[in-house]
mmCIF file of N, CA and C in Angstrom:
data_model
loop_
_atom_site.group_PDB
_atom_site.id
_atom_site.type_symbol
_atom_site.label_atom_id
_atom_site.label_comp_id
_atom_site.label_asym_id
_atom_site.label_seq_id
_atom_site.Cartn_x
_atom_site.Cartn_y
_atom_site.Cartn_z
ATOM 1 N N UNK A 21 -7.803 -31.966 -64.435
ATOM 2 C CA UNK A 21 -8.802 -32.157 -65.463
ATOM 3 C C UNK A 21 -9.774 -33.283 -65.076
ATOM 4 N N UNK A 22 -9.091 -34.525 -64.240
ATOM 5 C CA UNK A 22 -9.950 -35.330 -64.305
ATOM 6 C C UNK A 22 -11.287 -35.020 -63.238
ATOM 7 N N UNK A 23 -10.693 -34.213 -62.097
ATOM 8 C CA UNK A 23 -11.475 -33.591 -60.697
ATOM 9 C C UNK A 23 -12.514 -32.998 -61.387
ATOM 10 N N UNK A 24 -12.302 -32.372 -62.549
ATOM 11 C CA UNK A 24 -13.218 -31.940 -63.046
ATOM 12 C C UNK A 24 -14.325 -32.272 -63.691
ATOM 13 N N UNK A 25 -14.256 -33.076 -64.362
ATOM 14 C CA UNK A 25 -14.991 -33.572 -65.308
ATOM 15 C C UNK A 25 -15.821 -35.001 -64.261
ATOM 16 N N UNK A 26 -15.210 -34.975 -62.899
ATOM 17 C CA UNK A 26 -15.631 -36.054 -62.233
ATOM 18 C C UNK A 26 -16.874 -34.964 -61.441
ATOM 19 N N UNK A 27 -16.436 -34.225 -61.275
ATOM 20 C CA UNK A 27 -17.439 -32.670 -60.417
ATOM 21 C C UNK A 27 -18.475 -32.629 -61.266
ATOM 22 N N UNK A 28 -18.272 -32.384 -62.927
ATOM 23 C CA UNK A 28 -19.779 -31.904 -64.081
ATOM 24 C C UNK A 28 -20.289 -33.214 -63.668
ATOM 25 N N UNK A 29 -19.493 -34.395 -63.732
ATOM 26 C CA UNK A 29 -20.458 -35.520 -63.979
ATOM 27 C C UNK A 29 -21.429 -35.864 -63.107
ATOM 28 N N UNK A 30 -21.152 -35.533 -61.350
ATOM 29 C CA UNK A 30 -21.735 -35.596 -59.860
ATOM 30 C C UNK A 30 -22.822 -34.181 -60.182
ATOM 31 N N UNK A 31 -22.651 -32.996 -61.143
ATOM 32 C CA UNK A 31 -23.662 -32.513 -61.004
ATOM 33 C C UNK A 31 -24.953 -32.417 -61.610
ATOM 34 N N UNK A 32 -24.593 -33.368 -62.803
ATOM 35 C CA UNK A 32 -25.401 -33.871 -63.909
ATOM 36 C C UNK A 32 -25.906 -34.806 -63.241
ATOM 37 N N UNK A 33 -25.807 -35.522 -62.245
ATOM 38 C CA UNK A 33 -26.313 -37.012 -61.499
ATOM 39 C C UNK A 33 -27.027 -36.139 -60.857
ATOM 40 N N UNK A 34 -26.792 -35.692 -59.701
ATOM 41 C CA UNK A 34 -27.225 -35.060 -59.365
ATOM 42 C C UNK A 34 -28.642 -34.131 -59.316
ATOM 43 N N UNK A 35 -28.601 -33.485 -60.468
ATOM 44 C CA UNK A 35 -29.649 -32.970 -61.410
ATOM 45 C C UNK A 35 -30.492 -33.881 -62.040
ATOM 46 N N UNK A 36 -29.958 -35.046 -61.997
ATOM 47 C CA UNK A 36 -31.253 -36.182 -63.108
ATOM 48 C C UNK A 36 -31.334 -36.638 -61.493
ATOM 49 N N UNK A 37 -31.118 -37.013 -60.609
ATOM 50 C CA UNK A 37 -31.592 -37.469 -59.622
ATOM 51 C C UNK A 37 -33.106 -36.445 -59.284
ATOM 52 N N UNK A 38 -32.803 -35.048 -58.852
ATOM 53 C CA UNK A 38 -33.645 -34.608 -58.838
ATOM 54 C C UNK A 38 -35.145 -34.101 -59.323
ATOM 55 N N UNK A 39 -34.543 -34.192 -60.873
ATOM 56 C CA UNK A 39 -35.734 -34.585 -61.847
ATOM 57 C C UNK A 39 -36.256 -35.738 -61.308
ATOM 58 N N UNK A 40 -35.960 -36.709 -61.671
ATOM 59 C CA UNK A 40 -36.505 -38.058 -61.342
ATOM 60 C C UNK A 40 -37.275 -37.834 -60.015
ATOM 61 N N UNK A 41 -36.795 -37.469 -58.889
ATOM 62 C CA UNK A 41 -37.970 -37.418 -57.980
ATOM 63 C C UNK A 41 -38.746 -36.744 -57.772
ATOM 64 N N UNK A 42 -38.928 -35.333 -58.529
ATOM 65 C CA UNK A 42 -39.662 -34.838 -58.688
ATOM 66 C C UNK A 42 -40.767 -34.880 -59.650
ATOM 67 N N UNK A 43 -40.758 -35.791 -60.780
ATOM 68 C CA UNK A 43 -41.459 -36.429 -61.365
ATOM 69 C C UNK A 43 -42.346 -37.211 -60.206
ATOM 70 N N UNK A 44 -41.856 -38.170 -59.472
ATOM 71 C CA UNK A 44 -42.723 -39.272 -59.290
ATOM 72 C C UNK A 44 -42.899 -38.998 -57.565
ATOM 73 N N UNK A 45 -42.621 -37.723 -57.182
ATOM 74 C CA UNK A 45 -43.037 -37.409 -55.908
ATOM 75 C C UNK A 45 -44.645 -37.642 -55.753
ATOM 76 N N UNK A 46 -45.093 -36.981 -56.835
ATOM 77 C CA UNK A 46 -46.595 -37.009 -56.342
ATOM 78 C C UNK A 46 -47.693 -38.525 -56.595
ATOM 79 N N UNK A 47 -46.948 -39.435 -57.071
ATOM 80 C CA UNK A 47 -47.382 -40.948 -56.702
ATOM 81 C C UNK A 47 -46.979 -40.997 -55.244
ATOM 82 N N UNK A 48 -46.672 -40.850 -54.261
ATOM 83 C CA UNK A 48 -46.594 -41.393 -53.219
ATOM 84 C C UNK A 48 -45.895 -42.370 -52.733
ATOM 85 N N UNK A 49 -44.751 -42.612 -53.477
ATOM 86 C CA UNK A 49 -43.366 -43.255 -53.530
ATOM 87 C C UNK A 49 -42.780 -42.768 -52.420
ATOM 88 N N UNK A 50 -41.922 -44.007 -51.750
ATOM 89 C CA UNK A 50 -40.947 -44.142 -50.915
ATOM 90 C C UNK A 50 -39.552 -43.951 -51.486
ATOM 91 N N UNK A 51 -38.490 -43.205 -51.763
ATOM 92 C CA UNK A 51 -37.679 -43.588 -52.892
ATOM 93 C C UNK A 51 -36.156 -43.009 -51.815
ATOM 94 N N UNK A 52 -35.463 -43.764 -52.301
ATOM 95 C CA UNK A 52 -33.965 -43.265 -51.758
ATOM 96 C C UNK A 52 -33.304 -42.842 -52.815
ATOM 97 N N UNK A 53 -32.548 -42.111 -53.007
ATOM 98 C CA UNK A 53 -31.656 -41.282 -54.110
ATOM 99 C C UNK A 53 -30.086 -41.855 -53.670
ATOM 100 N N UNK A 54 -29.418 -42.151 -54.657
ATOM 101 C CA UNK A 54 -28.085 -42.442 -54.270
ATOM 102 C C UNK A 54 -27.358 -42.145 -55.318
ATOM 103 N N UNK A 55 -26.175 -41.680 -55.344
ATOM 104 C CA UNK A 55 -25.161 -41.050 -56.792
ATOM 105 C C UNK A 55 -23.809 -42.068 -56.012
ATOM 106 N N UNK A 56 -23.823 -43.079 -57.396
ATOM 107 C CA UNK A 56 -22.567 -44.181 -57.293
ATOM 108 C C UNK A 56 -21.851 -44.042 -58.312
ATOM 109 N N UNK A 57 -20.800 -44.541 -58.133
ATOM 110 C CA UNK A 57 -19.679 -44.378 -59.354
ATOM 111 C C UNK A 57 -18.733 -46.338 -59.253
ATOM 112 N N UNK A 58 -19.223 -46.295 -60.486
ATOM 113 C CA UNK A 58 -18.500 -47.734 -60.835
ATOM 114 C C UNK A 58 -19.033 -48.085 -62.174
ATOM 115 N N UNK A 59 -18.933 -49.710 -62.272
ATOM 116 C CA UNK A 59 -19.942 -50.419 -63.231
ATOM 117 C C UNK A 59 -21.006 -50.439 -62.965
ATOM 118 N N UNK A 60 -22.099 -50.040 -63.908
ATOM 119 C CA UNK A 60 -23.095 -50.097 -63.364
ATOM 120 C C UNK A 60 -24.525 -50.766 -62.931
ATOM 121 N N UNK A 61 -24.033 -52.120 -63.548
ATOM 122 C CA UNK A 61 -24.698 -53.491 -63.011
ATOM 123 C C UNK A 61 -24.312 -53.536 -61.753
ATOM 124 N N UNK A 62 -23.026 -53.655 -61.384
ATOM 125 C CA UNK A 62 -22.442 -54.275 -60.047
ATOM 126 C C UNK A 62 -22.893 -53.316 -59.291
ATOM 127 N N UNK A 63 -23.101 -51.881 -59.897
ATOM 128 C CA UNK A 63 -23.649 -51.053 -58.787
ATOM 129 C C UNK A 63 -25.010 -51.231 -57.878
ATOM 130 N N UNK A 64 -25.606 -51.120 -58.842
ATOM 131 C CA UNK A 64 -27.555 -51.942 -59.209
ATOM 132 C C UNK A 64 -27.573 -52.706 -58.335
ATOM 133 N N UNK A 65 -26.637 -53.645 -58.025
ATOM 134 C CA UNK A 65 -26.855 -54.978 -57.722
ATOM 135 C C UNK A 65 -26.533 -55.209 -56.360
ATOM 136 N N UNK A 66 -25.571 -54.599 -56.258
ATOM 137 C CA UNK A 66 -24.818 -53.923 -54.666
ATOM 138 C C UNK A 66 -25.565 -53.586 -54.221
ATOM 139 N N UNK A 67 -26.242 -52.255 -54.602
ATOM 140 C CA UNK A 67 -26.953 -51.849 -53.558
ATOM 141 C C UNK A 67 -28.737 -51.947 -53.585
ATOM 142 N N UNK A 68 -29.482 -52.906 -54.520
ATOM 143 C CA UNK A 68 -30.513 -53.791 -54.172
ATOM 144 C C UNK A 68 -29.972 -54.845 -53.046
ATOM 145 N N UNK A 69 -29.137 -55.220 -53.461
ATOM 146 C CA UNK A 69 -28.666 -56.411 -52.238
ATOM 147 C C UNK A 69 -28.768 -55.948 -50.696
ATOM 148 N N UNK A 70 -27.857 -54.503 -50.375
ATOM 149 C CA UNK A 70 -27.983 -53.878 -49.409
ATOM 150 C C UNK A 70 -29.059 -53.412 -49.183
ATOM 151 N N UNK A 71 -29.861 -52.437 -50.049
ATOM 152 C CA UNK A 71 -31.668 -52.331 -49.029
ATOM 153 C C UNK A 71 -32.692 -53.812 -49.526
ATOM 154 N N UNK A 72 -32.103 -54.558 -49.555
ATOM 155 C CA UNK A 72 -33.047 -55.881 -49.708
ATOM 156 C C UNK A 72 -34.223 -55.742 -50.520
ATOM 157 N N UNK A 73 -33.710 -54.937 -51.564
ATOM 158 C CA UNK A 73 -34.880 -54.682 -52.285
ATOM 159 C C UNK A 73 -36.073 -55.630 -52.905
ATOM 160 N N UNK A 74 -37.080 -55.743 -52.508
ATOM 161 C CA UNK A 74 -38.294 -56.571 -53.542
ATOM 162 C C UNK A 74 -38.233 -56.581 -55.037
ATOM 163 N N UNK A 75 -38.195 -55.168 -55.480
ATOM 164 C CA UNK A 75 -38.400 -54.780 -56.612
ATOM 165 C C UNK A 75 -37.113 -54.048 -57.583
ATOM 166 N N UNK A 76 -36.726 -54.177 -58.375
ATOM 167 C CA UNK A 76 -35.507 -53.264 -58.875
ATOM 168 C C UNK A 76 -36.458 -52.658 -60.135
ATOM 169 N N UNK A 77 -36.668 -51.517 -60.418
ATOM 170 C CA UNK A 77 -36.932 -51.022 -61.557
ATOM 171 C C UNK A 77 -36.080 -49.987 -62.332
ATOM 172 N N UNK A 78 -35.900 -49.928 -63.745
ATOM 173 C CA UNK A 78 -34.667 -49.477 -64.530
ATOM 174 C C UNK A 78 -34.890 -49.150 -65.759
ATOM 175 N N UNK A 79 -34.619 -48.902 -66.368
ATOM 176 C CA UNK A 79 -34.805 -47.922 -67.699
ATOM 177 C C UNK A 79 -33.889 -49.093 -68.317
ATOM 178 N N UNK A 80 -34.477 -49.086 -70.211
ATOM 179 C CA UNK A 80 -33.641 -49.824 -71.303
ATOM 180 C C UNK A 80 -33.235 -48.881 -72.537
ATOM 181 N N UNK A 81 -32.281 -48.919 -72.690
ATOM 182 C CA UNK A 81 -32.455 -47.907 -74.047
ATOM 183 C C UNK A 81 -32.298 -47.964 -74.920
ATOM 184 N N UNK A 82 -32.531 -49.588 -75.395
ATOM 185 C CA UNK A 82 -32.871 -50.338 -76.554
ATOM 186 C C UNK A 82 -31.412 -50.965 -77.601
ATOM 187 N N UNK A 83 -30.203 -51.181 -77.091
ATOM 188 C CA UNK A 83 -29.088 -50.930 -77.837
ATOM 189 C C UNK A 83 -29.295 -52.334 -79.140
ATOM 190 N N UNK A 84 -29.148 -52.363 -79.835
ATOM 191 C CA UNK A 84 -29.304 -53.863 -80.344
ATOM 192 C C UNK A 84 -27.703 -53.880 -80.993
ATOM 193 N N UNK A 85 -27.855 -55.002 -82.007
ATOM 194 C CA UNK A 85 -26.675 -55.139 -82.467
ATOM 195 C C UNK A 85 -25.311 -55.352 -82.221
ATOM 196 N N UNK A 86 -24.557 -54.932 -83.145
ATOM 197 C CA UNK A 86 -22.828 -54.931 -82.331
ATOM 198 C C UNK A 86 -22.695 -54.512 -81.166
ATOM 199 N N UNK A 87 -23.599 -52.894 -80.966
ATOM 200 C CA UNK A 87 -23.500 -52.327 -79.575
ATOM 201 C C UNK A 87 -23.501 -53.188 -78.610
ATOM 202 N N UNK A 88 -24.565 -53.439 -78.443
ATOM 203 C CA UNK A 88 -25.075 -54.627 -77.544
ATOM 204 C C UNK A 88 -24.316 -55.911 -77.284
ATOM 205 N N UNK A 89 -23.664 -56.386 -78.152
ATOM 206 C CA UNK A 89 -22.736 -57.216 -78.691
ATOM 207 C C UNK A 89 -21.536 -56.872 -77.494
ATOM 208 N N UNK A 90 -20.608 -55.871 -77.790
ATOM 209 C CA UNK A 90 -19.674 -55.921 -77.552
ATOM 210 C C UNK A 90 -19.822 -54.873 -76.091
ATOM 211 N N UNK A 91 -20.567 -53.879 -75.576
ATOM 212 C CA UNK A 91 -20.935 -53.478 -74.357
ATOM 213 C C UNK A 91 -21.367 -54.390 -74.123
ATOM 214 N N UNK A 92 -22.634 -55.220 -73.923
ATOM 215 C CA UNK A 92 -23.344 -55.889 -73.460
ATOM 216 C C UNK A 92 -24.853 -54.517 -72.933
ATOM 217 N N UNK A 93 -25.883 -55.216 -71.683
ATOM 218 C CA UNK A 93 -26.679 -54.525 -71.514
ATOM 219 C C UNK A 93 -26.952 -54.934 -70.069
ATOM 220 N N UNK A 94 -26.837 -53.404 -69.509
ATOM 221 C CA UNK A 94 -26.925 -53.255 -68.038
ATOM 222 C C UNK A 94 -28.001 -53.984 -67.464
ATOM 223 N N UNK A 95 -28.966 -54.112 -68.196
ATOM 224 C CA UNK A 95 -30.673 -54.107 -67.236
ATOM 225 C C UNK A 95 -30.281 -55.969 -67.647
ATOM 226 N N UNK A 96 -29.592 -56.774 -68.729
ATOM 227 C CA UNK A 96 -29.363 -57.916 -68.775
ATOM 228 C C UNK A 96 -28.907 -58.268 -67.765
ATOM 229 N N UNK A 97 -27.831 -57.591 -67.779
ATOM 230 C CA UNK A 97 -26.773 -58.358 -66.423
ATOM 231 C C UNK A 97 -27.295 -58.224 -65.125
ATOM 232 N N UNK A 98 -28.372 -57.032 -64.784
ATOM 233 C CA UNK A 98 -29.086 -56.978 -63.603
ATOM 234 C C UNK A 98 -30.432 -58.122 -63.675
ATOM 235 N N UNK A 99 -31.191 -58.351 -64.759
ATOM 236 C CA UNK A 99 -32.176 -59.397 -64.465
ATOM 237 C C UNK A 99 -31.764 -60.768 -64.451
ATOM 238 N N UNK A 100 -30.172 -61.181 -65.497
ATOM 239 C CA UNK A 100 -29.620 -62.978 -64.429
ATOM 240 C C UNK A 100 -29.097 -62.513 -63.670
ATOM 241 N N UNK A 101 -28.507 -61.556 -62.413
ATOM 242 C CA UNK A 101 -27.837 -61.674 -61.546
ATOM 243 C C UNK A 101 -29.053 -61.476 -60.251
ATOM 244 N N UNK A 102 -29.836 -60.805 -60.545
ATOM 245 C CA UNK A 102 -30.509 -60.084 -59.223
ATOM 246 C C UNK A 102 -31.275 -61.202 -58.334
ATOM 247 N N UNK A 103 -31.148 -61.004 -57.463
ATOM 248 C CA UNK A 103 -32.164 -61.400 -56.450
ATOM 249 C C UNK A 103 -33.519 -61.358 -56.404
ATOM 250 N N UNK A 104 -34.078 -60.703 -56.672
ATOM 251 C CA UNK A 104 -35.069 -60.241 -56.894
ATOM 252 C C UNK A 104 -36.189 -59.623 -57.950
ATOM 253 N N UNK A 105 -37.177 -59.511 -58.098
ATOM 254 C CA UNK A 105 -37.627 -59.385 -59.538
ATOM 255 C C UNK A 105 -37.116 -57.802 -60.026
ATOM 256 N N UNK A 106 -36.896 -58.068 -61.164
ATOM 257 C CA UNK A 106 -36.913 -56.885 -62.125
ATOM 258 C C UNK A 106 -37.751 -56.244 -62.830
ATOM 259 N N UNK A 107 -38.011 -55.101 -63.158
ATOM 260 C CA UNK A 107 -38.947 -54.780 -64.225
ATOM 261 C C UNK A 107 -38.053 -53.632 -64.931
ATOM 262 N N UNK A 108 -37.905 -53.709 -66.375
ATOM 263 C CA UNK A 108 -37.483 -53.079 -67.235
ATOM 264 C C UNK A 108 -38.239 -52.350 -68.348
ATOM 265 N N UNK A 109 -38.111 -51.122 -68.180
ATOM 266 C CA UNK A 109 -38.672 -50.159 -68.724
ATOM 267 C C UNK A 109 -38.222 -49.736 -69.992
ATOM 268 N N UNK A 110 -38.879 -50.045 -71.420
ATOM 269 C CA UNK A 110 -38.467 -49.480 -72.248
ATOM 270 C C UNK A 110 -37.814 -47.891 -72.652
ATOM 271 N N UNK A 111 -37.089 -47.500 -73.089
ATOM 272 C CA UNK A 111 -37.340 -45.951 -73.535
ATOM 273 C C UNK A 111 -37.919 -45.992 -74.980
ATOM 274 N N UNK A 112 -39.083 -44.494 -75.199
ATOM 275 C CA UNK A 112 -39.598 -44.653 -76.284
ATOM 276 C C UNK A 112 -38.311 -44.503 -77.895
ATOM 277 N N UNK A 113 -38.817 -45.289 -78.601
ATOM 278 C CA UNK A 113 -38.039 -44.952 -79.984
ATOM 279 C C UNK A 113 -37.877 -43.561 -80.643
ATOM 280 N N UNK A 114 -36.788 -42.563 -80.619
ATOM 281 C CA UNK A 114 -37.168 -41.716 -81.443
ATOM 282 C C UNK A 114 -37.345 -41.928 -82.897
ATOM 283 N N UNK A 115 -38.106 -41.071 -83.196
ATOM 284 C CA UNK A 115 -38.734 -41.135 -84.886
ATOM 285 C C UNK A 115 -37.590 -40.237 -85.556
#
């Protein structure tokens, strides 16, 4: 069960990977694609560290409150830890 549900999840990555670059292919972006499995600050952070990245850019998806509280927030723990500058991207509010 778990092989499994570890397989949907690599093909759902997978699939938003490919969206994603196919969105922003036609800016003229340099982009590497990578499908990691862990935490996902330490991931972020790992591997900006490894391509020496300048820039880290990342999506927010606004959690406030207890959520936030007791998860905490990925793009937080990546802008005090990182090396390098961040830019964090809101997601819009649904109505």
């Amino acid at each position: 069960m778990a092989e499994e549900i570890l397989e949907v999840r690599e093909q759902q990555g997978m699939k938003l990977l490919e969206q994603t670059s196919a969105a922003l292919s036609s800016h003229d972006l340099t982009m590497q694609k990578r499908l990691v499995y862990g935490n996902p600050a330490t991931e972020i952070l790992k591997t900006a560290r490894m391509m020496k990245a300048d820039l880290i850019v990342m999506g927010s998806q606004g959690s406030t409150g207890v959520k936030r509280m007791i998860l905490g927030s990925v793009s937080n723990k990546v802008v005090r830890s990182a090396g390098s500058s961040v830019a964090v991207i809101r997601s819009k509010r649904k109505k």
